[in-house]
Amino acid sequence: MELENLINKRCLIKNGERWGNKEISEVKILELSPSKNFVRLMNEHGQKYWKAVTEIQLIEVLKDLSGRPLD
């Protein structure tokens, strides 16, 4: 799935260049860089950060639990 279609969605990802031993994290995808090489994420604690697309692996897209539209 294209990351552009996941903006404002909650997702489970594996972080890191080697995914074998990395933990699964819940994040919200906030933005994709113009080059599409970097993605801005927000973790479950509200921390926002940029990550190289090559350093994350999408596991699953989660449903919005608030019942409100995602903006």
mmCIF file of C-alpha atoms in Angstrom:
data_model
loop_
_atom_site.group_PDB
_atom_site.id
_atom_site.type_symbol
_atom_site.label_atom_id
_atom_site.label_comp_id
_atom_site.label_asym_id
_atom_site.label_seq_id
_atom_site.Cartn_x
_atom_site.Cartn_y
_atom_site.Cartn_z
ATOM 1 C CA MET A 1 0.000 0.000 0.000
ATOM 2 C CA GLU A 2 1.237 3.491 -0.864
ATOM 3 C CA LEU A 3 2.166 5.652 2.120
ATOM 4 C CA GLU A 4 0.311 8.587 0.550
ATOM 5 C CA ASN A 5 -2.932 6.685 1.136
ATOM 6 C CA LEU A 6 -2.080 6.196 4.817
ATOM 7 C CA ILE A 7 -1.789 9.836 5.895
ATOM 8 C CA ASN A 8 -3.761 10.367 9.136
ATOM 9 C CA LYS A 9 -4.131 6.616 9.635
ATOM 10 C CA ARG A 10 -3.071 4.564 12.659
ATOM 11 C CA CYS A 11 -0.685 1.770 11.741
ATOM 12 C CA LEU A 12 1.460 -0.924 13.252
ATOM 13 C CA ILE A 13 5.044 -0.788 12.013
ATOM 14 C CA LYS A 14 8.404 -2.372 12.633
ATOM 15 C CA ASN A 15 11.160 0.209 13.061
ATOM 16 C CA GLY A 16 14.761 -0.124 11.928
ATOM 17 C CA GLU A 17 16.914 -1.228 9.060
ATOM 18 C CA ARG A 18 16.765 -4.857 10.130
ATOM 19 C CA TRP A 19 13.266 -5.828 11.156
ATOM 20 C CA GLY A 20 13.955 -9.251 12.608
ATOM 21 C CA ASN A 21 14.430 -8.241 16.239
ATOM 22 C CA LYS A 22 12.677 -4.863 16.313
ATOM 23 C CA GLU A 23 9.553 -4.174 18.315
ATOM 24 C CA ILE A 24 6.205 -3.432 16.748
ATOM 25 C CA SER A 25 5.056 0.168 17.290
ATOM 26 C CA GLU A 26 1.727 1.916 16.869
ATOM 27 C CA VAL A 27 2.068 5.196 14.968
ATOM 28 C CA LYS A 28 -0.050 7.693 13.083
ATOM 29 C CA ILE A 29 1.300 8.693 9.697
ATOM 30 C CA LEU A 30 1.257 12.496 9.505
ATOM 31 C CA GLU A 31 3.096 13.495 6.356
ATOM 32 C CA LEU A 32 5.213 12.273 3.469
ATOM 33 C CA SER A 33 8.190 14.331 2.289
ATOM 34 C CA PRO A 34 8.099 15.707 -1.288
ATOM 35 C CA SER A 35 10.818 13.226 -2.282
ATOM 36 C CA LYS A 36 8.757 10.391 -0.728
ATOM 37 C CA ASN A 37 11.934 9.211 1.009
ATOM 38 C CA PHE A 38 10.863 10.294 4.504
ATOM 39 C CA VAL A 39 7.691 9.955 6.525
ATOM 40 C CA ARG A 40 6.599 11.983 9.564
ATOM 41 C CA LEU A 41 5.179 9.791 12.320
ATOM 42 C CA MET A 42 3.515 10.342 15.677
ATOM 43 C CA ASN A 43 3.796 7.641 18.328
ATOM 44 C CA GLU A 44 1.181 6.746 20.954
ATOM 45 C CA HIS A 45 2.762 9.277 23.357
ATOM 46 C CA GLY A 46 2.305 12.177 20.914
ATOM 47 C CA GLN A 47 5.984 12.441 19.950
ATOM 48 C CA LYS A 48 6.411 13.469 16.298
ATOM 49 C CA TYR A 49 9.486 12.527 14.280
ATOM 50 C CA TRP A 50 10.760 11.897 10.742
ATOM 51 C CA LYS A 51 11.916 8.469 9.623
ATOM 52 C CA ALA A 52 13.383 7.206 6.345
ATOM 53 C CA VAL A 53 10.806 5.136 4.468
ATOM 54 C CA THR A 54 13.411 2.406 4.074
ATOM 55 C CA GLU A 55 13.655 2.114 7.884
ATOM 56 C CA ILE A 56 10.025 1.183 8.509
ATOM 57 C CA GLN A 57 7.946 -1.813 7.564
ATOM 58 C CA LEU A 58 4.151 -1.544 7.545
ATOM 59 C CA ILE A 59 2.516 -4.432 9.377
ATOM 60 C CA GLU A 60 -1.148 -3.439 9.534
ATOM 61 C CA VAL A 61 -3.498 -0.443 9.220
ATOM 62 C CA LEU A 62 -5.650 0.068 12.314
ATOM 63 C CA LYS A 63 -9.190 1.438 12.568
ATOM 64 C CA ASP A 64 -9.864 4.876 14.055
ATOM 65 C CA LEU A 65 -11.292 4.260 17.507
ATOM 66 C CA SER A 66 -12.580 7.790 18.167
ATOM 67 C CA GLY A 67 -15.497 7.536 15.739
ATOM 68 C CA ARG A 68 -14.592 10.976 14.402
ATOM 69 C CA PRO A 69 -13.279 11.669 10.901
ATOM 70 C CA LEU A 70 -9.491 11.806 10.690
ATOM 71 C CA ASP A 71 -8.251 15.284 9.721
#
